[in-house]
PDB file of C-alpha atoms in Angstrom:
ATOM      1  CA  MET E   1      17.771 -47.376 -15.480  1.00  0.00           C
ATOM      2  CA  GLU E   2      15.184 -44.741 -15.694  1.00  0.00           C
ATOM      3  CA  ILE E   3      15.487 -42.380 -19.042  1.00  0.00           C
ATOM      4  CA  VAL E   4      15.737 -38.504 -18.305  1.00  0.00           C
ATOM      5  CA  PRO E   5      15.285 -36.522 -20.906  1.00  0.00           C
ATOM      6  CA  LYS E   6      17.608 -33.294 -21.205  1.00  0.00           C
ATOM      7  CA  PHE E   7      15.348 -30.595 -22.686  1.00  0.00           C
ATOM      8  CA  LEU E   8      16.357 -27.535 -24.714  1.00  0.00           C
ATOM      9  CA  LEU E   9      15.672 -24.148 -23.642  1.00  0.00           C
ATOM     10  CA  ASP E  10      14.682 -21.618 -26.046  1.00  0.00           C
ATOM     11  CA  GLU E  11      16.567 -18.405 -25.360  1.00  0.00           C
ATOM     12  CA  GLY E  12      15.596 -16.266 -28.369  1.00  0.00           C
ATOM     13  CA  GLY E  13      13.791 -13.220 -28.069  1.00  0.00           C
ATOM     14  CA  PRO E  14      10.145 -12.819 -28.093  1.00  0.00           C
ATOM     15  CA  ALA E  15       8.362 -14.611 -30.879  1.00  0.00           C
ATOM     16  CA  ALA E  16       7.535 -10.999 -32.288  1.00  0.00           C
ATOM     17  CA  ALA E  17      11.326 -10.731 -32.962  1.00  0.00           C
ATOM     18  CA  ARG E  18      11.502 -14.044 -35.003  1.00  0.00           C
ATOM     19  CA  ALA E  19      11.931 -14.562 -38.364  1.00  0.00           C
ATOM     20  CA  THR E  20       8.710 -15.052 -40.215  1.00  0.00           C
ATOM     21  CA  PRO E  21       8.299 -18.164 -42.456  1.00  0.00           C
ATOM     22  CA  ALA E  22       8.844 -17.065 -45.951  1.00  0.00           C
ATOM     23  CA  PRO E  23       5.335 -17.696 -48.358  1.00  0.00           C
ATOM     24  CA  GLY E  24       5.066 -21.170 -49.308  1.00  0.00           C
ATOM     25  CA  ASP E  25       7.355 -22.567 -45.968  1.00  0.00           C
ATOM     26  CA  GLU E  26       3.519 -24.129 -45.077  1.00  0.00           C
ATOM     27  CA  GLU E  27       3.143 -25.873 -48.084  1.00  0.00           C
ATOM     28  CA  LEU E  28       6.594 -27.388 -48.177  1.00  0.00           C
ATOM     29  CA  LEU E  29       6.473 -28.465 -44.823  1.00  0.00           C
ATOM     30  CA  ASP E  30       3.119 -29.883 -45.337  1.00  0.00           C
ATOM     31  CA  ALA E  31       4.436 -31.614 -48.411  1.00  0.00           C
ATOM     32  CA  TYR E  32       7.255 -32.953 -45.996  1.00  0.00           C
ATOM     33  CA  SER E  33       5.145 -33.871 -43.530  1.00  0.00           C
ATOM     34  CA  ARG E  34       2.625 -35.623 -45.349  1.00  0.00           C
ATOM     35  CA  SER E  35       5.251 -38.019 -46.699  1.00  0.00           C
ATOM     36  CA  VAL E  36       6.765 -38.638 -43.495  1.00  0.00           C
ATOM     37  CA  VAL E  37       3.059 -39.653 -41.972  1.00  0.00           C
ATOM     38  CA  ALA E  38       2.301 -41.783 -44.710  1.00  0.00           C
ATOM     39  CA  ALA E  39       5.272 -43.611 -45.068  1.00  0.00           C
ATOM     40  CA  ALA E  40       5.232 -44.156 -41.001  1.00  0.00           C
ATOM     41  CA  GLU E  41       1.308 -44.995 -41.490  1.00  0.00           C
ATOM     42  CA  ARG E  42       2.293 -47.346 -44.055  1.00  0.00           C
ATOM     43  CA  VAL E  43       5.084 -49.271 -42.601  1.00  0.00           C
ATOM     44  CA  GLY E  44       4.377 -48.805 -38.340  1.00  0.00           C
ATOM     45  CA  PRO E  45       1.799 -52.114 -38.212  1.00  0.00           C
ATOM     46  CA  ALA E  46       4.613 -54.277 -39.024  1.00  0.00           C
ATOM     47  CA  VAL E  47       7.694 -53.364 -36.777  1.00  0.00           C
ATOM     48  CA  ALA E  48       7.818 -55.324 -33.888  1.00  0.00           C
ATOM     49  CA  HIS E  49       9.649 -54.670 -30.502  1.00  0.00           C
ATOM     50  CA  ILE E  50      12.262 -57.935 -30.039  1.00  0.00           C
ATOM     51  CA  GLU E  51      12.387 -58.672 -26.495  1.00  0.00           C
ATOM     52  CA  VAL E  52      15.671 -61.247 -26.016  1.00  0.00           C
ATOM     53  CA  ARG E  53      16.488 -62.978 -22.951  1.00  0.00           C
ATOM     54  CA  ASN E  54      19.901 -64.521 -24.034  1.00  0.00           C
ATOM     55  CA  ALA E  55      21.890 -67.673 -22.178  1.00  0.00           C
ATOM     56  CA  LYS E  56      23.538 -66.161 -19.343  1.00  0.00           C
ATOM     57  CA  GLY E  57      20.296 -64.983 -18.451  1.00  0.00           C
ATOM     58  CA  GLY E  58      20.688 -61.239 -19.599  1.00  0.00           C
ATOM     59  CA  ASN E  59      17.991 -59.590 -21.528  1.00  0.00           C
ATOM     60  CA  GLY E  60      18.088 -56.845 -24.518  1.00  0.00           C
ATOM     61  CA  SER E  61      15.640 -55.337 -27.022  1.00  0.00           C
ATOM     62  CA  GLY E  62      15.414 -54.500 -30.354  1.00  0.00           C
ATOM     63  CA  SER E  63      13.827 -53.674 -33.324  1.00  0.00           C
ATOM     64  CA  GLY E  64      12.296 -55.836 -36.398  1.00  0.00           C
ATOM     65  CA  PHE E  65       9.536 -55.995 -38.934  1.00  0.00           C
ATOM     66  CA  ALA E  66       7.099 -58.581 -40.718  1.00  0.00           C
ATOM     67  CA  PHE E  67       8.184 -58.994 -44.735  1.00  0.00           C
ATOM     68  CA  THR E  68       5.900 -61.339 -45.319  1.00  0.00           C
ATOM     69  CA  PRO E  69       2.370 -61.731 -44.016  1.00  0.00           C
ATOM     70  CA  ASP E  70       2.981 -65.156 -42.504  1.00  0.00           C
ATOM     71  CA  GLY E  71       4.799 -64.401 -39.730  1.00  0.00           C
ATOM     72  CA  LEU E  72       8.459 -63.981 -41.101  1.00  0.00           C
ATOM     73  CA  LEU E  73      10.691 -61.115 -39.343  1.00  0.00           C
ATOM     74  CA  LEU E  74      14.080 -59.505 -40.483  1.00  0.00           C
ATOM     75  CA  THR E  75      16.085 -58.100 -37.507  1.00  0.00           C
ATOM     76  CA  ASN E  76      20.428 -57.679 -36.781  1.00  0.00           C
ATOM     77  CA  SER E  77      22.308 -60.948 -35.709  1.00  0.00           C
ATOM     78  CA  HIS E  78      23.655 -58.515 -32.740  1.00  0.00           C
ATOM     79  CA  VAL E  79      20.094 -58.284 -31.319  1.00  0.00           C
ATOM     80  CA  VAL E  80      19.171 -62.027 -31.032  1.00  0.00           C
ATOM     81  CA  ALA E  81      22.699 -63.598 -30.895  1.00  0.00           C
ATOM     82  CA  ASN E  82      22.773 -66.275 -28.015  1.00  0.00           C
ATOM     83  CA  ALA E  83      19.257 -66.094 -27.563  1.00  0.00           C
ATOM     84  CA  ARG E  84      17.530 -68.841 -25.413  1.00  0.00           C
ATOM     85  CA  HIS E  85      14.164 -66.492 -25.662  1.00  0.00           C
ATOM     86  CA  ILE E  86      12.972 -64.164 -28.193  1.00  0.00           C
ATOM     87  CA  ARG E  87       9.299 -62.497 -28.434  1.00  0.00           C
ATOM     88  CA  ALA E  88       8.220 -59.870 -30.685  1.00  0.00           C
ATOM     89  CA  THR E  89       5.256 -57.172 -29.984  1.00  0.00           C
ATOM     90  CA  PHE E  90       3.779 -55.262 -32.478  1.00  0.00           C
ATOM     91  CA  ALA E  91       1.832 -51.985 -32.035  1.00  0.00           C
ATOM     92  CA  ASP E  92      -1.457 -53.327 -32.095  1.00  0.00           C
ATOM     93  CA  GLY E  93      -0.304 -55.674 -29.250  1.00  0.00           C
ATOM     94  CA  LEU E  94       0.311 -58.957 -30.654  1.00  0.00           C
ATOM     95  CA  SER E  95       3.086 -60.369 -29.190  1.00  0.00           C
ATOM     96  CA  ARG E  96       4.236 -64.057 -29.676  1.00  0.00           C
ATOM     97  CA  ASP E  97       7.624 -65.878 -29.050  1.00  0.00           C
ATOM     98  CA  ALA E  98       9.648 -66.416 -32.479  1.00  0.00           C
ATOM     99  CA  ASP E  99      12.227 -68.657 -33.426  1.00  0.00           C
ATOM    100  CA  LEU E 100      15.094 -68.201 -35.406  1.00  0.00           C
ATOM    101  CA  ILE E 101      15.050 -68.830 -38.414  1.00  0.00           C
ATOM    102  CA  GLY E 102      18.655 -68.621 -39.249  1.00  0.00           C
ATOM    103  CA  GLU E 103      21.937 -65.158 -38.547  1.00  0.00           C
ATOM    104  CA  ASP E 104      24.699 -64.082 -39.904  1.00  0.00           C
ATOM    105  CA  PRO E 105      26.896 -62.129 -38.056  1.00  0.00           C
ATOM    106  CA  HIS E 106      29.117 -60.902 -41.482  1.00  0.00           C
ATOM    107  CA  THR E 107      26.533 -59.114 -42.462  1.00  0.00           C
ATOM    108  CA  ASP E 108      24.226 -58.353 -39.035  1.00  0.00           C
ATOM    109  CA  VAL E 109      21.086 -59.870 -40.306  1.00  0.00           C
ATOM    110  CA  ALA E 110      18.724 -62.238 -38.809  1.00  0.00           C
ATOM    111  CA  VAL E 111      15.316 -63.583 -39.986  1.00  0.00           C
ATOM    112  CA  LEU E 112      12.343 -65.040 -36.851  1.00  0.00           C
ATOM    113  CA  ARG E 113       8.930 -66.742 -37.397  1.00  0.00           C
ATOM    114  CA  ILE E 114       6.343 -65.925 -35.262  1.00  0.00           C
ATOM    115  CA  GLY E 115       2.930 -68.351 -35.767  1.00  0.00           C
ATOM    116  CA  ALA E 116       0.598 -65.308 -36.892  1.00  0.00           C
ATOM    117  CA  ALA E 117      -1.269 -65.045 -40.354  1.00  0.00           C
ATOM    118  CA  ALA E 118      -2.281 -62.108 -41.983  1.00  0.00           C
ATOM    119  CA  LEU E 119       0.503 -60.134 -40.399  1.00  0.00           C
ATOM    120  CA  PRO E 120       0.874 -56.109 -41.901  1.00  0.00           C
ATOM    121  CA  ALA E 121       3.700 -56.591 -43.888  1.00  0.00           C
ATOM    122  CA  VAL E 122       5.880 -54.283 -45.506  1.00  0.00           C
ATOM    123  CA  GLU E 123       7.522 -53.868 -49.196  1.00  0.00           C
ATOM    124  CA  LEU E 124      10.993 -54.392 -49.447  1.00  0.00           C
ATOM    125  CA  GLY E 125      12.463 -51.911 -51.717  1.00  0.00           C
ATOM    126  CA  VAL E 126      15.771 -51.772 -54.715  1.00  0.00           C
ATOM    127  CA  SER E 127      18.239 -50.162 -52.301  1.00  0.00           C
ATOM    128  CA  ARG E 128      20.721 -49.736 -55.811  1.00  0.00           C
ATOM    129  CA  SER E 129      18.499 -47.181 -57.011  1.00  0.00           C
ATOM    130  CA  VAL E 130      18.404 -44.956 -53.851  1.00  0.00           C
ATOM    131  CA  ARG E 131      19.622 -41.687 -54.187  1.00  0.00           C
ATOM    132  CA  VAL E 132      21.852 -39.863 -52.035  1.00  0.00           C
ATOM    133  CA  GLY E 133      19.637 -36.575 -50.120  1.00  0.00           C
ATOM    134  CA  GLN E 134      16.398 -38.511 -50.668  1.00  0.00           C
ATOM    135  CA  LEU E 135      14.237 -38.704 -47.741  1.00  0.00           C
ATOM    136  CA  ALA E 136      15.175 -41.636 -45.604  1.00  0.00           C
ATOM    137  CA  ILE E 137      12.676 -42.847 -42.236  1.00  0.00           C
ATOM    138  CA  ALA E 138      13.635 -44.884 -39.032  1.00  0.00           C
ATOM    139  CA  ILE E 139      11.182 -46.604 -37.119  1.00  0.00           C
ATOM    140  CA  GLY E 140      12.014 -48.345 -33.841  1.00  0.00           C
ATOM    141  CA  ASN E 141      11.847 -49.056 -30.564  1.00  0.00           C
ATOM    142  CA  PRO E 142      15.388 -46.787 -29.273  1.00  0.00           C
ATOM    143  CA  TYR E 143      15.585 -47.104 -25.486  1.00  0.00           C
ATOM    144  CA  GLY E 144      12.312 -48.813 -24.864  1.00  0.00           C
ATOM    145  CA  PHE E 145      10.269 -46.105 -26.525  1.00  0.00           C
ATOM    146  CA  HIS E 146       7.938 -47.894 -28.559  1.00  0.00           C
ATOM    147  CA  HIS E 147       7.562 -47.043 -31.947  1.00  0.00           C
ATOM    148  CA  THR E 148       9.421 -44.210 -32.703  1.00  0.00           C
ATOM    149  CA  VAL E 149       9.663 -42.312 -35.929  1.00  0.00           C
ATOM    150  CA  THR E 150      12.244 -40.172 -37.081  1.00  0.00           C
ATOM    151  CA  ALA E 151      13.471 -38.962 -40.345  1.00  0.00           C
ATOM    152  CA  GLY E 152      16.706 -37.369 -42.173  1.00  0.00           C
ATOM    153  CA  VAL E 153      18.390 -37.893 -45.404  1.00  0.00           C
ATOM    154  CA  VAL E 154      20.522 -40.865 -47.131  1.00  0.00           C
ATOM    155  CA  SER E 155      23.524 -38.921 -46.586  1.00  0.00           C
ATOM    156  CA  ALA E 156      26.000 -41.353 -48.491  1.00  0.00           C
ATOM    157  CA  LEU E 157      25.604 -44.643 -50.470  1.00  0.00           C
ATOM    158  CA  GLY E 158      28.418 -47.421 -50.429  1.00  0.00           C
ATOM    159  CA  ARG E 159      29.931 -47.179 -46.748  1.00  0.00           C
ATOM    160  CA  SER E 160      31.992 -50.262 -45.874  1.00  0.00           C
ATOM    161  CA  LEU E 161      31.231 -51.284 -41.566  1.00  0.00           C
ATOM    162  CA  ARG E 162      33.051 -53.848 -39.997  1.00  0.00           C
ATOM    163  CA  SER E 163      30.379 -56.331 -38.146  1.00  0.00           C
ATOM    164  CA  ALA E 164      31.245 -57.889 -34.787  1.00  0.00           C
ATOM    165  CA  SER E 165      32.753 -61.058 -36.820  1.00  0.00           C
ATOM    166  CA  GLY E 166      35.651 -58.980 -37.940  1.00  0.00           C
ATOM    167  CA  ARG E 167      34.491 -58.652 -41.494  1.00  0.00           C
ATOM    168  CA  LEU E 168      33.334 -55.724 -43.389  1.00  0.00           C
ATOM    169  CA  ILE E 169      29.761 -55.054 -44.671  1.00  0.00           C
ATOM    170  CA  ASP E 170      30.117 -53.459 -48.033  1.00  0.00           C
ATOM    171  CA  ASP E 171      26.958 -51.437 -49.662  1.00  0.00           C
ATOM    172  CA  VAL E 172      26.203 -49.560 -45.987  1.00  0.00           C
ATOM    173  CA  LEU E 173      23.887 -46.618 -46.439  1.00  0.00           C
ATOM    174  CA  GLN E 174      24.602 -43.425 -44.245  1.00  0.00           C
ATOM    175  CA  THR E 175      21.700 -41.927 -42.840  1.00  0.00           C
ATOM    176  CA  ASP E 176      21.269 -38.631 -40.270  1.00  0.00           C
ATOM    177  CA  ALA E 177      18.007 -39.922 -39.350  1.00  0.00           C
ATOM    178  CA  ALA E 178      18.247 -40.353 -35.864  1.00  0.00           C
ATOM    179  CA  LEU E 179      19.232 -43.857 -34.358  1.00  0.00           C
ATOM    180  CA  ASN E 180      19.839 -44.718 -31.071  1.00  0.00           C
ATOM    181  CA  PRO E 181      19.769 -48.220 -28.919  1.00  0.00           C
ATOM    182  CA  GLY E 182      16.964 -50.448 -29.583  1.00  0.00           C
ATOM    183  CA  ASN E 183      16.946 -49.040 -33.132  1.00  0.00           C
ATOM    184  CA  SER E 184      18.969 -51.950 -34.808  1.00  0.00           C
ATOM    185  CA  GLY E 185      16.853 -54.084 -36.386  1.00  0.00           C
ATOM    186  CA  GLY E 186      13.990 -51.450 -37.592  1.00  0.00           C
ATOM    187  CA  PRO E 187      13.764 -50.632 -41.357  1.00  0.00           C
ATOM    188  CA  LEU E 188      14.871 -47.386 -42.832  1.00  0.00           C
ATOM    189  CA  VAL E 189      12.194 -46.545 -45.171  1.00  0.00           C
ATOM    190  CA  ASN E 190      12.077 -43.952 -48.303  1.00  0.00           C
ATOM    191  CA  SER E 191       9.084 -41.664 -48.849  1.00  0.00           C
ATOM    192  CA  ARG E 192       6.881 -44.451 -50.453  1.00  0.00           C
ATOM    193  CA  GLY E 193       7.233 -46.561 -47.227  1.00  0.00           C
ATOM    194  CA  GLU E 194       9.790 -49.232 -49.554  1.00  0.00           C
ATOM    195  CA  VAL E 195      11.985 -50.088 -47.000  1.00  0.00           C
ATOM    196  CA  ILE E 196      15.894 -49.535 -48.234  1.00  0.00           C
ATOM    197  CA  GLY E 197      17.759 -50.630 -45.568  1.00  0.00           C
ATOM    198  CA  LEU E 198      17.595 -52.679 -42.101  1.00  0.00           C
ATOM    199  CA  ASN E 199      19.264 -50.093 -39.450  1.00  0.00           C
ATOM    200  CA  THR E 200      22.515 -51.452 -37.808  1.00  0.00           C
ATOM    201  CA  ALA E 201      24.728 -49.158 -36.264  1.00  0.00           C
ATOM    202  CA  ILE E 202      25.319 -45.686 -34.844  1.00  0.00           C
ATOM    203  CA  ILE E 203      29.147 -43.557 -33.761  1.00  0.00           C
ATOM    204  CA  PRO E 204      29.226 -43.278 -29.838  1.00  0.00           C
ATOM    205  CA  MET E 205      29.545 -39.655 -29.488  1.00  0.00           C
ATOM    206  CA  ALA E 206      28.282 -38.374 -32.732  1.00  0.00           C
ATOM    207  CA  GLN E 207      25.663 -36.593 -33.942  1.00  0.00           C
ATOM    208  CA  GLY E 208      23.887 -37.935 -37.254  1.00  0.00           C
ATOM    209  CA  ILE E 209      26.319 -40.501 -38.508  1.00  0.00           C
ATOM    210  CA  CYS E 210      24.006 -43.555 -38.574  1.00  0.00           C
ATOM    211  CA  PHE E 211      24.478 -46.872 -40.724  1.00  0.00           C
ATOM    212  CA  ALA E 212      21.737 -49.142 -42.143  1.00  0.00           C
ATOM    213  CA  THR E 213      22.548 -52.333 -44.422  1.00  0.00           C
ATOM    214  CA  ALA E 214      21.584 -52.047 -47.876  1.00  0.00           C
ATOM    215  CA  ILE E 215      18.247 -53.850 -48.452  1.00  0.00           C
ATOM    216  CA  ASP E 216      19.603 -55.572 -51.425  1.00  0.00           C
ATOM    217  CA  THR E 217      22.082 -57.245 -49.398  1.00  0.00           C
ATOM    218  CA  VAL E 218      19.559 -58.109 -46.529  1.00  0.00           C
ATOM    219  CA  LYS E 219      17.397 -59.601 -49.137  1.00  0.00           C
ATOM    220  CA  TRP E 220      20.491 -61.773 -50.497  1.00  0.00           C
ATOM    221  CA  VAL E 221      21.138 -62.958 -46.965  1.00  0.00           C
ATOM    222  CA  ALA E 222      17.652 -63.839 -46.035  1.00  0.00           C
ATOM    223  CA  MET E 223      16.780 -66.239 -48.727  1.00  0.00           C
ATOM    224  CA  GLN E 224      20.213 -67.785 -48.277  1.00  0.00           C
ATOM    225  CA  LEU E 225      19.062 -67.712 -44.372  1.00  0.00           C
ATOM    226  CA  LEU E 226      15.590 -69.587 -45.511  1.00  0.00           C
ATOM    227  CA  ARG E 227      17.294 -71.956 -47.846  1.00  0.00           C
ATOM    228  CA  ASN E 228      19.845 -73.102 -46.077  1.00  0.00           C
ATOM    229  CA  GLY E 229      19.562 -71.726 -42.430  1.00  0.00           C
ATOM    230  CA  ARG E 230      23.028 -70.004 -42.957  1.00  0.00           C
ATOM    231  CA  VAL E 231      24.729 -68.305 -45.981  1.00  0.00           C
ATOM    232  CA  ARG E 232      27.529 -70.632 -47.379  1.00  0.00           C
ATOM    233  CA  ARG E 233      30.740 -69.311 -47.846  1.00  0.00           C
ATOM    234  CA  SER E 234      34.685 -70.277 -49.110  1.00  0.00           C
ATOM    235  CA  TYR E 235      37.489 -70.780 -47.145  1.00  0.00           C
ATOM    236  CA  LEU E 236      41.300 -71.312 -47.045  1.00  0.00           C
ATOM    237  CA  GLY E 237      41.927 -71.682 -43.016  1.00  0.00           C
ATOM    238  CA  LEU E 238      45.267 -69.382 -42.627  1.00  0.00           C
ATOM    239  CA  ALA E 239      45.713 -66.968 -40.414  1.00  0.00           C
ATOM    240  CA  GLY E 240      46.898 -63.487 -42.153  1.00  0.00           C
ATOM    241  CA  ALA E 241      47.964 -60.526 -42.077  1.00  0.00           C
ATOM    242  CA  ASN E 242      47.916 -57.274 -43.705  1.00  0.00           C
ATOM    243  CA  GLN E 243      51.538 -56.540 -45.270  1.00  0.00           C
ATOM    244  CA  PRO E 244      52.657 -53.352 -47.845  1.00  0.00           C
ATOM    245  CA  ILE E 245      54.681 -54.405 -50.758  1.00  0.00           C
ATOM    246  CA  GLY E 246      57.196 -52.066 -51.573  1.00  0.00           C
ATOM    247  CA  ARG E 247      56.774 -50.033 -55.146  1.00  0.00           C
ATOM    248  CA  ARG E 248      60.038 -51.961 -56.626  1.00  0.00           C
ATOM    249  CA  ILE E 249      58.510 -55.072 -56.264  1.00  0.00           C
ATOM    250  CA  ALA E 250      55.018 -54.251 -57.502  1.00  0.00           C
ATOM    251  CA  ARG E 251      56.666 -52.389 -60.664  1.00  0.00           C
ATOM    252  CA  HIS E 252      59.300 -55.548 -61.150  1.00  0.00           C
ATOM    253  CA  PHE E 253      56.178 -57.986 -61.248  1.00  0.00           C
ATOM    254  CA  ALA E 254      53.648 -55.226 -62.832  1.00  0.00           C
ATOM    255  CA  LEU E 255      52.006 -55.904 -59.851  1.00  0.00           C
ATOM    256  CA  PRO E 256      48.978 -53.638 -59.536  1.00  0.00           C
ATOM    257  CA  ASN E 257      48.575 -54.135 -55.490  1.00  0.00           C
ATOM    258  CA  ALA E 258      50.010 -51.553 -52.927  1.00  0.00           C
ATOM    259  CA  SER E 259      49.451 -54.526 -50.473  1.00  0.00           C
ATOM    260  CA  GLY E 260      48.757 -58.204 -49.907  1.00  0.00           C
ATOM    261  CA  VAL E 261      48.187 -60.835 -47.060  1.00  0.00           C
ATOM    262  CA  ARG E 262      51.170 -61.961 -45.277  1.00  0.00           C
ATOM    263  CA  VAL E 263      50.425 -65.948 -44.113  1.00  0.00           C
ATOM    264  CA  GLU E 264      51.277 -66.092 -40.913  1.00  0.00           C
ATOM    265  CA  SER E 265      49.977 -69.734 -40.456  1.00  0.00           C
ATOM    266  CA  LEU E 266      47.814 -72.508 -41.164  1.00  0.00           C
ATOM    267  CA  GLU E 267      45.539 -74.888 -40.027  1.00  0.00           C
ATOM    268  CA  ARG E 268      46.034 -77.810 -39.688  1.00  0.00           C
ATOM    269  CA  GLY E 269      43.703 -80.182 -42.361  1.00  0.00           C
ATOM    270  CA  ALA E 270      42.171 -76.947 -44.085  1.00  0.00           C
ATOM    271  CA  PRO E 271      42.208 -76.170 -48.019  1.00  0.00           C
ATOM    272  CA  ALA E 272      45.373 -73.593 -47.718  1.00  0.00           C
ATOM    273  CA  ALA E 273      47.682 -76.425 -45.819  1.00  0.00           C
ATOM    274  CA  GLY E 274      46.674 -78.872 -48.521  1.00  0.00           C
ATOM    275  CA  ALA E 275      48.317 -76.326 -51.194  1.00  0.00           C
ATOM    276  CA  PRO E 276      52.279 -75.730 -51.438  1.00  0.00           C
ATOM    277  CA  LEU E 277      51.547 -72.356 -49.310  1.00  0.00           C
ATOM    278  CA  GLN E 278      53.877 -71.445 -46.395  1.00  0.00           C
ATOM    279  CA  PRO E 279      54.064 -68.793 -43.632  1.00  0.00           C
ATOM    280  CA  GLY E 280      55.915 -65.715 -44.855  1.00  0.00           C
ATOM    281  CA  ASP E 281      54.343 -65.873 -48.426  1.00  0.00           C
ATOM    282  CA  VAL E 282      51.966 -62.718 -49.162  1.00  0.00           C
ATOM    283  CA  ILE E 283      48.848 -63.602 -51.157  1.00  0.00           C
ATOM    284  CA  VAL E 284      48.588 -60.395 -54.268  1.00  0.00           C
ATOM    285  CA  ALA E 285      45.533 -62.444 -55.907  1.00  0.00           C
ATOM    286  CA  LEU E 286      42.981 -65.320 -55.966  1.00  0.00           C
ATOM    287  CA  LYS E 287      41.450 -66.650 -59.349  1.00  0.00           C
ATOM    288  CA  GLY E 288      43.273 -63.642 -61.015  1.00  0.00           C
ATOM    289  CA  GLN E 289      41.757 -60.460 -58.748  1.00  0.00           C
ATOM    290  CA  PRO E 290      43.781 -58.526 -56.750  1.00  0.00           C
ATOM    291  CA  VAL E 291      43.710 -59.178 -53.095  1.00  0.00           C
ATOM    292  CA  ASN E 292      45.119 -56.117 -51.270  1.00  0.00           C
ATOM    293  CA  GLY E 293      44.455 -57.018 -47.926  1.00  0.00           C
ATOM    294  CA  ILE E 294      42.116 -59.249 -45.246  1.00  0.00           C
ATOM    295  CA  ASP E 295      38.694 -57.573 -46.630  1.00  0.00           C
ATOM    296  CA  ASP E 296      39.450 -58.418 -50.562  1.00  0.00           C
ATOM    297  CA  LEU E 297      40.676 -62.013 -49.051  1.00  0.00           C
ATOM    298  CA  HIS E 298      37.175 -62.531 -47.411  1.00  0.00           C
ATOM    299  CA  ARG E 299      34.833 -61.244 -50.758  1.00  0.00           C
ATOM    300  CA  ALA E 300      36.821 -63.102 -52.829  1.00  0.00           C
ATOM    301  CA  LEU E 301      36.078 -66.448 -51.349  1.00  0.00           C
ATOM    302  CA  THR E 302      32.058 -66.668 -52.295  1.00  0.00           C
ATOM    303  CA  ALA E 303      30.027 -69.686 -51.869  1.00  0.00           C
ATOM    304  CA  ASP E 304      31.008 -70.652 -55.965  1.00  0.00           C
ATOM    305  CA  LEU E 305      34.330 -71.566 -54.840  1.00  0.00           C
ATOM    306  CA  ILE E 306      33.998 -74.215 -52.493  1.00  0.00           C
ATOM    307  CA  GLY E 307      35.342 -77.349 -53.663  1.00  0.00           C
ATOM    308  CA  VAL E 308      36.385 -75.232 -56.959  1.00  0.00           C
ATOM    309  CA  PRO E 309      40.203 -75.530 -57.694  1.00  0.00           C
ATOM    310  CA  VAL E 310      41.474 -71.797 -58.651  1.00  0.00           C
ATOM    311  CA  GLU E 311      44.740 -70.054 -58.813  1.00  0.00           C
ATOM    312  CA  ILE E 312      46.536 -68.043 -56.215  1.00  0.00           C
ATOM    313  CA  SER E 313      49.438 -65.741 -56.457  1.00  0.00           C
ATOM    314  CA  VAL E 314      51.641 -65.533 -53.916  1.00  0.00           C
ATOM    315  CA  LEU E 315      55.146 -63.267 -53.525  1.00  0.00           C
ATOM    316  CA  ARG E 316      57.725 -65.977 -51.745  1.00  0.00           C
ATOM    317  CA  ARG E 317      61.023 -64.174 -50.848  1.00  0.00           C
ATOM    318  CA  ALA E 318      61.978 -63.010 -54.506  1.00  0.00           C
ATOM    319  CA  GLU E 319      59.336 -65.023 -56.531  1.00  0.00           C
ATOM    320  CA  LEU E 320      56.382 -64.431 -57.393  1.00  0.00           C
ATOM    321  CA  LEU E 321      54.541 -68.398 -57.861  1.00  0.00           C
ATOM    322  CA  ASN E 322      50.794 -69.276 -59.105  1.00  0.00           C
ATOM    323  CA  LEU E 323      49.700 -72.375 -57.089  1.00  0.00           C
ATOM    324  CA  ARG E 324      46.697 -73.702 -57.021  1.00  0.00           C
ATOM    325  CA  VAL E 325      44.301 -73.914 -53.912  1.00  0.00           C
ATOM    326  CA  THR E 326      40.882 -75.602 -53.424  1.00  0.00           C
ATOM    327  CA  PRO E 327      38.749 -73.380 -50.784  1.00  0.00           C
ATOM    328  CA  GLY E 328      36.403 -75.281 -48.416  1.00  0.00           C
ATOM    329  CA  GLU E 329      33.176 -74.933 -47.577  1.00  0.00           C
ATOM    330  CA  ALA E 330      33.194 -72.482 -43.792  1.00  0.00           C
ATOM    331  CA  GLY E 331      31.970 -73.575 -40.775  1.00  0.00           C
TER     332      GLY E 331
END
């Protein structure tokens, strides 16, 4: 479909009637412009247009960027999901087929490899040092317009965003740097050209509300994908639903919870089935940490719990029971 630009007309008065810039505005604008231009020139050569042909014969595209000179690229999992063929094309015209090293739909991160050497590569920053209000620059390929640069600020920190898999992505950066379909998988960088986030999502019909997975999370996931081809997580093997806990019950058992996870069913042969859990139990803690809902339970089930017996606290009718369960490794 051809994209038809919508032009905004200036319906103000004559140019002479418009406000004259205050002294010093030109210098401030030049400093801002220099920051954006320098960051774009530094990072732009490492940004790739990712074209995908999926298993059903459909085509898709997004963005990605090289983070090592020997051909490792980062992008979003949803950009390359179910891909049969992936191709990465850079601003200088270099175009290579890409192999998927691994992807993690739960954090929407994927690592690709192309056959290349001495690639321009980005510098990965540290997102825990990011401050609200600092300059944020996005580079990508929205709607196929290659290597588009937009700029704004970091609007908020510590957001949570639900991934396509249903899990929450924690530590998400919010920005008003304009993102559109095709920006997915591109870098969000600071004024020094360091990548602080992986551009991930927008809210349709909203203006200036865009999200990027924090680069500290992305680096951890990328390391897991390079080492294991996937991110290792533990699991219990149960279907659950969020269940409010009455104030009287919470007070009686001295629980900090306002809610828990009600066990709906247990998978046959799963770790939870080997523990004395029953449908109807309400999980309120795992390994001594309160569980207020399914998202809390997902966060608690980390790789270090695989094969390790841990205490799980449940409400069963009028009793608070402390049981033992040994989480398995999620497939």
